[in-house]
Coordinates of N, CA and C in Angstrom, one line a residue:
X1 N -4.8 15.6 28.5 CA -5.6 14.3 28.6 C -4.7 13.1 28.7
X2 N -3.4 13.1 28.2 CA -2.5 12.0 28.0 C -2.0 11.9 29.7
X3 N -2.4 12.7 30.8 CA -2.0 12.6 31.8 C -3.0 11.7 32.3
X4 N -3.8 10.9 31.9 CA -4.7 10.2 32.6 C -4.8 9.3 32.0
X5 N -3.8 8.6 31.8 CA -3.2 7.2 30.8 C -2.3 6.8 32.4
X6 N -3.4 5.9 32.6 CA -3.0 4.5 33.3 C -3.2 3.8 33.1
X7 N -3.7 3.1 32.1 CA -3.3 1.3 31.4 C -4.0 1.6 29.6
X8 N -3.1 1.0 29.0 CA -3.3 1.1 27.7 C -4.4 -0.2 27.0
X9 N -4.8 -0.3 26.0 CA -5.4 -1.6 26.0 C -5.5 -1.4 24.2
X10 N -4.5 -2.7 23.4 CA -4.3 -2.3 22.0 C -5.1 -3.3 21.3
X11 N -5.8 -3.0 20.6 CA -6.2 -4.2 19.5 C -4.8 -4.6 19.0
X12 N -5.2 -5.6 17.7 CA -3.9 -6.3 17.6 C -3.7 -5.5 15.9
X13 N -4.5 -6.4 15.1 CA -4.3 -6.4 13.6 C -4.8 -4.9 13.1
X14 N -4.2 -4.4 12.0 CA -4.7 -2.6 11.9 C -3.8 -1.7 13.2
X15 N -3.5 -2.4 13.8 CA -3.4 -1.1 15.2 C -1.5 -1.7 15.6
X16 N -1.3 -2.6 15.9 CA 0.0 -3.1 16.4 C 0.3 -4.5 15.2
X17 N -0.3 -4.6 14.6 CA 0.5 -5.4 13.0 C -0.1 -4.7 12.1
X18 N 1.3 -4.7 11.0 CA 0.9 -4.4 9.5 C 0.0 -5.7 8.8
X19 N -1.2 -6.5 9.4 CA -1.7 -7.4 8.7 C -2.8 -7.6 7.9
X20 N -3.3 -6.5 7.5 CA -4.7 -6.6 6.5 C -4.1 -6.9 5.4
X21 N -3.0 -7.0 4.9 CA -3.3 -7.2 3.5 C -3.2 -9.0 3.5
X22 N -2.7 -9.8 4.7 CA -2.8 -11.0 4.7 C -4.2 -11.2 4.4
X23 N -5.4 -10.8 5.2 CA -6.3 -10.9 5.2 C -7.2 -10.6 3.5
X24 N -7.0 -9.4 3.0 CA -7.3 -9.3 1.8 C -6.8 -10.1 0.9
X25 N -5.8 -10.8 0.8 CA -5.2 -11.9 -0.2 C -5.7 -13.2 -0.1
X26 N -6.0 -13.1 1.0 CA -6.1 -14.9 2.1 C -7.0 -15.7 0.3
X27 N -8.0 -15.1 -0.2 CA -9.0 -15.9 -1.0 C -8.1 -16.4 -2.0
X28 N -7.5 -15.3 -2.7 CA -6.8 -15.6 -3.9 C -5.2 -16.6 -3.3
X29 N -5.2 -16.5 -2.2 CA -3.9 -17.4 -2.0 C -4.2 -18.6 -1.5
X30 N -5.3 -18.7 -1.1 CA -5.7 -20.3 -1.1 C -6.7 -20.8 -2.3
X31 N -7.0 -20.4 -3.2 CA -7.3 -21.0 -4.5 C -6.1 -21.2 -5.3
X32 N -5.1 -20.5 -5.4 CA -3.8 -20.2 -5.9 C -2.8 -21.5 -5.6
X33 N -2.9 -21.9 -4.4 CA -2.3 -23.0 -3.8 C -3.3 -24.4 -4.2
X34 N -4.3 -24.0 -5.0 CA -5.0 -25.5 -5.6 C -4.9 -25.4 -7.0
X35 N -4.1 -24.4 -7.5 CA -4.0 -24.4 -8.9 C -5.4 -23.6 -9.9
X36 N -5.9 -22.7 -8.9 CA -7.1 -22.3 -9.8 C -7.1 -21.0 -9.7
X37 N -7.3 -20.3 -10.8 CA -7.2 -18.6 -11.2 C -8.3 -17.7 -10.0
X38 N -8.4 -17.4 -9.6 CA -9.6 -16.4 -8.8 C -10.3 -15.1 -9.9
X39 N -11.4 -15.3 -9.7 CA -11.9 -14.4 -10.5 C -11.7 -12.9 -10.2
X40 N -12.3 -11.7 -10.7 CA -11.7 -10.7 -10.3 C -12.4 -10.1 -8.8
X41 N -13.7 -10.6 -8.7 CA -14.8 -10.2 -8.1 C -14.6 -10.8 -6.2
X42 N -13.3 -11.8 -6.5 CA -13.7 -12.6 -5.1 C -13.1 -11.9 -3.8
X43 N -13.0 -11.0 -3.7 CA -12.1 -10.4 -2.3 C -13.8 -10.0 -2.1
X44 N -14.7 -8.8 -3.0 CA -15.9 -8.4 -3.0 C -16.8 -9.7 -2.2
X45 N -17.1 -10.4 -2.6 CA -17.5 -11.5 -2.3 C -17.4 -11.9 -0.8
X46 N -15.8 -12.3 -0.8 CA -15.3 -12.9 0.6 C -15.6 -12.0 1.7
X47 N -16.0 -10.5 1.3 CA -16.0 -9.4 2.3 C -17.1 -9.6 3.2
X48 N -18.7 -10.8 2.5 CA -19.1 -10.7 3.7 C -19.8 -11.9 3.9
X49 N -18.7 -12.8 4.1 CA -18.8 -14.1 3.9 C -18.0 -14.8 5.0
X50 N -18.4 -15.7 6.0 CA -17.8 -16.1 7.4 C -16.5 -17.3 6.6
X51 N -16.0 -17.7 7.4 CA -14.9 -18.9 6.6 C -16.0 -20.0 6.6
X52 N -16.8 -20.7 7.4 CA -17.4 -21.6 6.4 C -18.1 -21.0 5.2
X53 N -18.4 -19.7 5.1 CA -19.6 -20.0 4.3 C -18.5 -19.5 2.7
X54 N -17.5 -19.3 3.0 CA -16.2 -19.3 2.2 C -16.1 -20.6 1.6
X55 N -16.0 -21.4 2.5 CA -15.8 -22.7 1.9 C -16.6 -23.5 1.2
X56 N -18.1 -23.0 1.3 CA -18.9 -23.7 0.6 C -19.0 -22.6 -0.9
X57 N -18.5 -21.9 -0.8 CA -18.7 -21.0 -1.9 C -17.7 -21.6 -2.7
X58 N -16.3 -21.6 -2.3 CA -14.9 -22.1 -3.0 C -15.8 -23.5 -3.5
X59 N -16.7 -23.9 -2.6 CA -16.5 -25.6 -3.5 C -17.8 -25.7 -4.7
X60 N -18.5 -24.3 -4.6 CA -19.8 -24.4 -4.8 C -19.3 -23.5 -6.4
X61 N -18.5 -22.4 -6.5 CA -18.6 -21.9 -7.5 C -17.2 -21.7 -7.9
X62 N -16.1 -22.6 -7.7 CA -14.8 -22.5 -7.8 C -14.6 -24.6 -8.0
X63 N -15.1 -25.1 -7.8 CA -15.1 -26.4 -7.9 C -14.1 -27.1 -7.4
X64 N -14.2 -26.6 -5.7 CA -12.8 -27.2 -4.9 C -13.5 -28.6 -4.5
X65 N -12.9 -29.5 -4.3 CA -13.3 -31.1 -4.3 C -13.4 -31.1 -2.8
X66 N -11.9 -30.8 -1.7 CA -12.0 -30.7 -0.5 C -13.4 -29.9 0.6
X67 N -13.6 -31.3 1.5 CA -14.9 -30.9 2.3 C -14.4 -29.5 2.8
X68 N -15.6 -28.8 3.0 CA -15.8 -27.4 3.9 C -14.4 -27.3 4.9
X69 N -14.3 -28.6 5.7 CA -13.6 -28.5 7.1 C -12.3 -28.8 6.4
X70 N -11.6 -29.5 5.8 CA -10.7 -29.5 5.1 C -10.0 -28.1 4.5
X71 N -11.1 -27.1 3.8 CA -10.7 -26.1 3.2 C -10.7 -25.1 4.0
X72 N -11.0 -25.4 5.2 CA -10.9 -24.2 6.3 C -9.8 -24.3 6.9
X73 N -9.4 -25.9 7.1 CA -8.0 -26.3 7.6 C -7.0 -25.5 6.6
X74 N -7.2 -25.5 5.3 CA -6.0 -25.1 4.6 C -6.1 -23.8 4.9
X75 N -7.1 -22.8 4.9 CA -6.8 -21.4 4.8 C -6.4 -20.9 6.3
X76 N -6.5 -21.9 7.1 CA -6.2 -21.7 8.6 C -4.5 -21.9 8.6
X77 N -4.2 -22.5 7.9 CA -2.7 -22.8 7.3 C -1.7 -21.5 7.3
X78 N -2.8 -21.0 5.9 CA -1.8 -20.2 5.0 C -2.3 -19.4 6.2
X79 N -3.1 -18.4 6.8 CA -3.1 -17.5 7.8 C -2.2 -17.7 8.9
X80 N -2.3 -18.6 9.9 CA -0.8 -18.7 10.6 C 0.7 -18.7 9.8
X81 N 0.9 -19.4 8.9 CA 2.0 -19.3 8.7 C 2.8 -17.8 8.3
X82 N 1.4 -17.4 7.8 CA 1.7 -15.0 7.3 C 2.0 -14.8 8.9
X83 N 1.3 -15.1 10.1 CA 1.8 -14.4 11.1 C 2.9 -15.2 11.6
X84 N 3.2 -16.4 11.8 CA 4.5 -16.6 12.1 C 5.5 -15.8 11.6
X85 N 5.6 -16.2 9.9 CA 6.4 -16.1 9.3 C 6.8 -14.4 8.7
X86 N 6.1 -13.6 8.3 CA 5.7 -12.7 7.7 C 5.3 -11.2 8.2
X87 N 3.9 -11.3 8.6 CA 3.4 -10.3 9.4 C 4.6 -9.3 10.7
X88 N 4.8 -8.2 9.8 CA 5.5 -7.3 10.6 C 5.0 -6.1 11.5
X89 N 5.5 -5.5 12.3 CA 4.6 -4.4 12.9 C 4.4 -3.4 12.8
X90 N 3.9 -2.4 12.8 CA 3.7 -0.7 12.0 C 5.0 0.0 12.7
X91 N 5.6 0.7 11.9 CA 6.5 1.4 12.2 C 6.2 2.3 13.5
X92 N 6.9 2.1 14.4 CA 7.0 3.6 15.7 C 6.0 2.8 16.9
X93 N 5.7 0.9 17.0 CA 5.3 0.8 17.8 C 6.2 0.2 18.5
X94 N 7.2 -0.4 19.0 CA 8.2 -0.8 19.7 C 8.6 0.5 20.3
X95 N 8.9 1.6 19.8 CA 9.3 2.7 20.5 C 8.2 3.4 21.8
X96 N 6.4 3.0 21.3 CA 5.8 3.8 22.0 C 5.6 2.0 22.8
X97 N 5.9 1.2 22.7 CA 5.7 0.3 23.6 C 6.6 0.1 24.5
X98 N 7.8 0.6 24.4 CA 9.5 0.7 25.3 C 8.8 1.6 26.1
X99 N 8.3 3.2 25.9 CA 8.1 4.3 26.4 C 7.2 4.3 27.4
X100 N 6.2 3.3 27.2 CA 5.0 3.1 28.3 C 5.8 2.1 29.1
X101 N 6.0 1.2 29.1 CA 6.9 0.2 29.9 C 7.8 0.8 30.6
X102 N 8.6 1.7 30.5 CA 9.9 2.5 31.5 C 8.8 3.4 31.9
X103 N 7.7 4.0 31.9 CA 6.6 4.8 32.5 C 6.1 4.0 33.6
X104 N 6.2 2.6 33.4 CA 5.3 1.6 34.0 C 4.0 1.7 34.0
X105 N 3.3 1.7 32.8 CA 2.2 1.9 32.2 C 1.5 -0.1 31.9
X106 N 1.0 -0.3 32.4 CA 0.3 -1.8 32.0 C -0.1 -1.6 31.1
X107 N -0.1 -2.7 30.0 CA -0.4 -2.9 28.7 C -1.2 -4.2 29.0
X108 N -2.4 -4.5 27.7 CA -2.9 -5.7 27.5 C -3.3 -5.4 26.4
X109 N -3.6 -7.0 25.3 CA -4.7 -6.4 24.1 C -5.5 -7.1 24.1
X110 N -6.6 -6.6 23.3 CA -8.1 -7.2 23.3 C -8.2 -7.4 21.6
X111 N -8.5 -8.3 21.2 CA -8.4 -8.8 19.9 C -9.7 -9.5 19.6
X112 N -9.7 -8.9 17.8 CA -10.9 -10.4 17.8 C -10.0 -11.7 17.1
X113 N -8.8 -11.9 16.9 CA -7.8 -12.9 16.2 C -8.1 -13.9 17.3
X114 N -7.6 -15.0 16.9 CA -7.5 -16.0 17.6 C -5.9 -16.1 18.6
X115 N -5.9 -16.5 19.8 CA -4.3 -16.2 19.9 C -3.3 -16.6 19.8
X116 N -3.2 -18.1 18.2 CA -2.0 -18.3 18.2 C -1.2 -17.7 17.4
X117 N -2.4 -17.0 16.5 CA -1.9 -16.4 15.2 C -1.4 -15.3 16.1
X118 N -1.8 -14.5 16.7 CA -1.2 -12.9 18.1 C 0.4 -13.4 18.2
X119 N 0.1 -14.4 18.9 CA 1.0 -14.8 19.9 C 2.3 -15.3 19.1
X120 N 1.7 -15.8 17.6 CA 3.4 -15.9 16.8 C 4.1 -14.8 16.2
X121 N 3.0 -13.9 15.9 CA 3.3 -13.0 14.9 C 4.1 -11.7 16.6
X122 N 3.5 -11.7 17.3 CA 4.2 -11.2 18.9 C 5.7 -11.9 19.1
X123 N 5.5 -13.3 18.9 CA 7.1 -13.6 19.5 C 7.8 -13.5 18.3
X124 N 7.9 -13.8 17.3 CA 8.6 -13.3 16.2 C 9.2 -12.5 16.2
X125 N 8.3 -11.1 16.6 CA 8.5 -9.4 16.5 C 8.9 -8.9 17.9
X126 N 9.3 -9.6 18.8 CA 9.4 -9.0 20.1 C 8.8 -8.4 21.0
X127 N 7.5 -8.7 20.5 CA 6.6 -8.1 22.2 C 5.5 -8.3 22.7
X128 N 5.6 -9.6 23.1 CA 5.3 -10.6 23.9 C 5.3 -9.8 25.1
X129 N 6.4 -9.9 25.3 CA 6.7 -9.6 26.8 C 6.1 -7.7 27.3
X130 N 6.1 -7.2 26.8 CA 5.1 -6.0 26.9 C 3.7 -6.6 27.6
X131 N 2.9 -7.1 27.3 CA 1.8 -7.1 28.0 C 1.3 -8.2 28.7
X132 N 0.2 -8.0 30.0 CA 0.4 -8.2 30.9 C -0.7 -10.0 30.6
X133 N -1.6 -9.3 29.3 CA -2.6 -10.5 28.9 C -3.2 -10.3 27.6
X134 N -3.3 -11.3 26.8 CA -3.8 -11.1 25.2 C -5.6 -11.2 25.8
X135 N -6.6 -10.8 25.3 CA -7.5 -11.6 25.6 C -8.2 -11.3 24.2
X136 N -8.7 -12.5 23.8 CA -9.5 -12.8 21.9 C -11.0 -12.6 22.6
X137 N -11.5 -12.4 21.4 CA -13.2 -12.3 21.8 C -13.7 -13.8 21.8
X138 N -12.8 -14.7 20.8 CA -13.2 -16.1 21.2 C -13.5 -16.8 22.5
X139 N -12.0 -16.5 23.5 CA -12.6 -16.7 24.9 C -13.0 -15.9 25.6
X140 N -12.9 -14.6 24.8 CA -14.7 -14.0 25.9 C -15.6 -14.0 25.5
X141 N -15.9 -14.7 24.8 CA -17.4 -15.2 23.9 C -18.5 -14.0 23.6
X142 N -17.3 -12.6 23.2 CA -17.8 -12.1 22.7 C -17.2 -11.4 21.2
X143 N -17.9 -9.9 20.9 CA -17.5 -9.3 19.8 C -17.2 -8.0 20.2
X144 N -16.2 -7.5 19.4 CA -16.0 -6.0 19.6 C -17.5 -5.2 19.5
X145 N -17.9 -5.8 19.1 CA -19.3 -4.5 19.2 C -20.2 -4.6 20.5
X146 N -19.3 -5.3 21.3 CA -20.1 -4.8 22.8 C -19.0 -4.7 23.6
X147 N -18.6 -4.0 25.0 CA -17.5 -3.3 25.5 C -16.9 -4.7 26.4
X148 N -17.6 -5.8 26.5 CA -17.3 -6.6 27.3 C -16.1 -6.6 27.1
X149 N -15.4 -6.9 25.9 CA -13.5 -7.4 26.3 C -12.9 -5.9 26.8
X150 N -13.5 -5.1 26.4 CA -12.9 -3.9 27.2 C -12.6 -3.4 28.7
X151 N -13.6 -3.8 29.1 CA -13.9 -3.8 30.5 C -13.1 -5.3 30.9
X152 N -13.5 -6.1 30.4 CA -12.4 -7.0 31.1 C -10.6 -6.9 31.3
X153 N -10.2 -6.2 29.9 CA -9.0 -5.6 29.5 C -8.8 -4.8 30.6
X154 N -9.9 -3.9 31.2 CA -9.0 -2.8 32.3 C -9.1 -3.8 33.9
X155 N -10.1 -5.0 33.8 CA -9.9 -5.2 35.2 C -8.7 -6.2 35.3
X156 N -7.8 -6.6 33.9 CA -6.7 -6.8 33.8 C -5.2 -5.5 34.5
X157 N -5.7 -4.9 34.1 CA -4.9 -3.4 34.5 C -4.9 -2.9 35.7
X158 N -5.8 -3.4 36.1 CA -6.3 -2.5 37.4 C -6.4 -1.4 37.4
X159 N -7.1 -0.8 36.0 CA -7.7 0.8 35.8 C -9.2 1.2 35.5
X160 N -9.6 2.0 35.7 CA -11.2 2.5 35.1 C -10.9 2.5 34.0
X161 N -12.0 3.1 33.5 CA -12.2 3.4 31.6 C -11.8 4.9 31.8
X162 N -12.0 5.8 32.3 CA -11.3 6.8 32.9 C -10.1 7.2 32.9
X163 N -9.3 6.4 32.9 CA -7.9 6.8 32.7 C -6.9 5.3 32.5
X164 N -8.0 4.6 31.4 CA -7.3 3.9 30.1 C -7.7 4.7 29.0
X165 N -6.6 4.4 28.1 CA -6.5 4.4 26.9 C -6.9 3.5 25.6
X166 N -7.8 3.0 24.9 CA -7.6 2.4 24.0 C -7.1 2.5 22.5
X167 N -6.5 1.8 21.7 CA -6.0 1.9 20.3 C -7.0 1.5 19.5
X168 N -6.9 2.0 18.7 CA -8.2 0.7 17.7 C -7.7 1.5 16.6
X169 N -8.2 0.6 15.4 CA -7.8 1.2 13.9 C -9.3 1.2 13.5
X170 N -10.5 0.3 13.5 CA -11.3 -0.3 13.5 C -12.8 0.4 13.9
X171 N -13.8 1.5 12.9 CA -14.2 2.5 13.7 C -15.1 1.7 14.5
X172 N -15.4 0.4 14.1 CA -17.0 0.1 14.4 C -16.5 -0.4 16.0
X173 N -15.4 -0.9 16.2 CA -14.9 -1.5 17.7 C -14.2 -0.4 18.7
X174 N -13.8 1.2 17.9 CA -13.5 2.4 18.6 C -14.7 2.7 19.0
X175 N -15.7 2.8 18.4 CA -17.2 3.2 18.9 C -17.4 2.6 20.1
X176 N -17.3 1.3 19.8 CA -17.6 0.6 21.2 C -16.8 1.5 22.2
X177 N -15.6 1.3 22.0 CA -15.0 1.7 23.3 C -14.8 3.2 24.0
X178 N -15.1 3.5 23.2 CA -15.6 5.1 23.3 C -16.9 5.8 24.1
X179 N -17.8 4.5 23.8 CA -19.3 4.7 24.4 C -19.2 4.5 25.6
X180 N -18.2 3.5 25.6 CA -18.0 2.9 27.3 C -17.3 3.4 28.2
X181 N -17.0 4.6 27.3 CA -15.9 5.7 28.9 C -14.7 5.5 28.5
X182 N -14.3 4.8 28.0 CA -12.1 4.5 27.3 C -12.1 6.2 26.9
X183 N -11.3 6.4 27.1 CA -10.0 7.3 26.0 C -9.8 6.7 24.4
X184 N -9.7 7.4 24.1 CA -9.9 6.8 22.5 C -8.7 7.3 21.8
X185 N -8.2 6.3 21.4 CA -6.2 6.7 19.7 C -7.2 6.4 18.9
X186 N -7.3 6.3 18.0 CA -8.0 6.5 16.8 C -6.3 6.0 16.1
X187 N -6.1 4.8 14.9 CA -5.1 4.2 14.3 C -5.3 4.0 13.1
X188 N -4.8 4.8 12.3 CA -4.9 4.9 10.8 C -4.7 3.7 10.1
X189 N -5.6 2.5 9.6 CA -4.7 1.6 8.6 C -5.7 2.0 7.5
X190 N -4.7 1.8 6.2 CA -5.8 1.6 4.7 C -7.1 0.8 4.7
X191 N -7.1 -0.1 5.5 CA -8.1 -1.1 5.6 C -9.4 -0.6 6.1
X192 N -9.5 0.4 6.5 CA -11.0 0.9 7.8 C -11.0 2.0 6.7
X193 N -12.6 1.9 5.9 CA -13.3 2.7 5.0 C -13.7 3.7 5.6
X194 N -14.0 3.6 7.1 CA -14.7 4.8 7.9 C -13.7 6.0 8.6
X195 N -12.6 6.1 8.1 CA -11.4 6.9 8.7 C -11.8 8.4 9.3
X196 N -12.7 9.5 8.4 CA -13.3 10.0 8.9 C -13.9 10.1 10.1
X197 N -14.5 9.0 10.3 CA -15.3 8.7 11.1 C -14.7 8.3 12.7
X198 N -14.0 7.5 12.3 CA -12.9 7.4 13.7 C -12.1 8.4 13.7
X199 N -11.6 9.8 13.1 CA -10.8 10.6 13.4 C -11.6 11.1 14.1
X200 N -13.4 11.3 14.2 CA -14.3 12.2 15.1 C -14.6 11.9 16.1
X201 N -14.6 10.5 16.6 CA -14.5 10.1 17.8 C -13.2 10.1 18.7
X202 N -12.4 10.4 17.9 CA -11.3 9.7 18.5 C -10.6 11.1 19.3
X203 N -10.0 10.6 20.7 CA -9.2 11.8 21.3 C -8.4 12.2 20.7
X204 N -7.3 11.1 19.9 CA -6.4 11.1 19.3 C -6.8 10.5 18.1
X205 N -5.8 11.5 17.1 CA -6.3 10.5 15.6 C -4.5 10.4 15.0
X206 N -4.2 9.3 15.1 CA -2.5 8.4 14.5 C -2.8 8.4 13.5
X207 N -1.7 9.0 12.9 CA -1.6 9.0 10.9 C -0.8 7.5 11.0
X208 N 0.1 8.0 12.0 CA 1.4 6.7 12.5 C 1.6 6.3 14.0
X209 N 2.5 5.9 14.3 CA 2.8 5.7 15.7 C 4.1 6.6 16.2
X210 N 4.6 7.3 15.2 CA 5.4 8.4 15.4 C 5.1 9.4 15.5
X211 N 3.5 9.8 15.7 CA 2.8 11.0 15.5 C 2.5 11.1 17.7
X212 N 2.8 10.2 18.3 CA 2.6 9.9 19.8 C 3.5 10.2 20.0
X213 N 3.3 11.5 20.9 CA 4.2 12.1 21.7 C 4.1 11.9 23.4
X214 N 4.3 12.0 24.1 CA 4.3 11.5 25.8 C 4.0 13.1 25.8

């Protein structure tokens, strides 16, 4: 099946950075930074809670003084500066990203991050230059739960869904791309409750990125 890998297409966060645990901390490190304890309950909480509606909660039941837009500015802070600064990448992806590149394999990723946070935590780590275009669901005004960035990702490549590949860690955005004809990696992070579940869809199921063999 790996013979019909003509353009790859990677999510970002879970799949090509070690970054969920920024994400799971984010609450407690921006209350932490105003001097107030987090209770034990709040990651539960934040899990299904958009960043404004974060913010009204921080001010609502945490008694942050700073407006909504202010307190989104700070947690928009501490999040870039994890990916400038911090956010490293999973072991064995530089190696399978060298390997497709001397194949001359087109790469792009499809993300739902925004892309400055991609794009720092990429030049920091060296690889940038691997692919050919980032594209966020922001400017495709959509969500992983519909194939659109996908299909736009291959008309970047100049490949069908046929003989791309996609990565995902992420079952509910593997689904998608799976429904839509991709090839499917299936990418192990702690973070995705449904692991099961993406190992059954998936062509491939990555414990690691050392588990990809050519």
């Amino acid at each position: 099946m790996k013979n019909q890998l003509k353009g790859a297409i990677f999510d970002a966060d879970g799949t090509l950075l070690d970054s969920m645990y920024l994400w799971d901390a984010l609450g407690n490190a921006y209350l932490n930074s105003r001097g107030i304890t987090p209770r034990a309950d709040l990651n539960a909480v934040l899990e299904t809670l958009s960043l404004p509606e974060a913010a009204e909660y921080f001010r609502a039941k945490y008694g942050v003084k700073e407006s909504a837009e202010e307190i989104i500015r700070g947690i928009n802070r501490i999040i870039f500066c994890g990916y400038r600064d911090t956010v490293p990448l999973k072991p064995g992806v530089v190696k399978v990203l060298n390997s497709f590149s001397h194949m001359g394999i087109p790469m792009c990723v499809a993300t739902s991050t925004d892309r400055p946070l991609i794009e720092a935590a990429f030049a920091r780590n060296g690889i940038l230059k691997y692919f050919q275009k980032i594209i966020t669901c922001t400017e495709a005004g959509t969500s992983k739960r519909e194939s659109k960035i996908y299909f736009l990702a291959a008309d970047t490549l100049g490949t069908s869904p046929e003989d791309t590949w996609v990565f995902e860690d992420a079952y509910f955005a593997a689904q998608t791309a799976k429904n839509a004809g991709f090839h499917l990696a299936g990418i192990l992070d702690p973070s995705e409750k449904n692991q099961e579940k993406l190992a059954e869809i998936s062509d491939i199921y990555l414990h690691s990125w050392d588990e990809w063999e050519e």
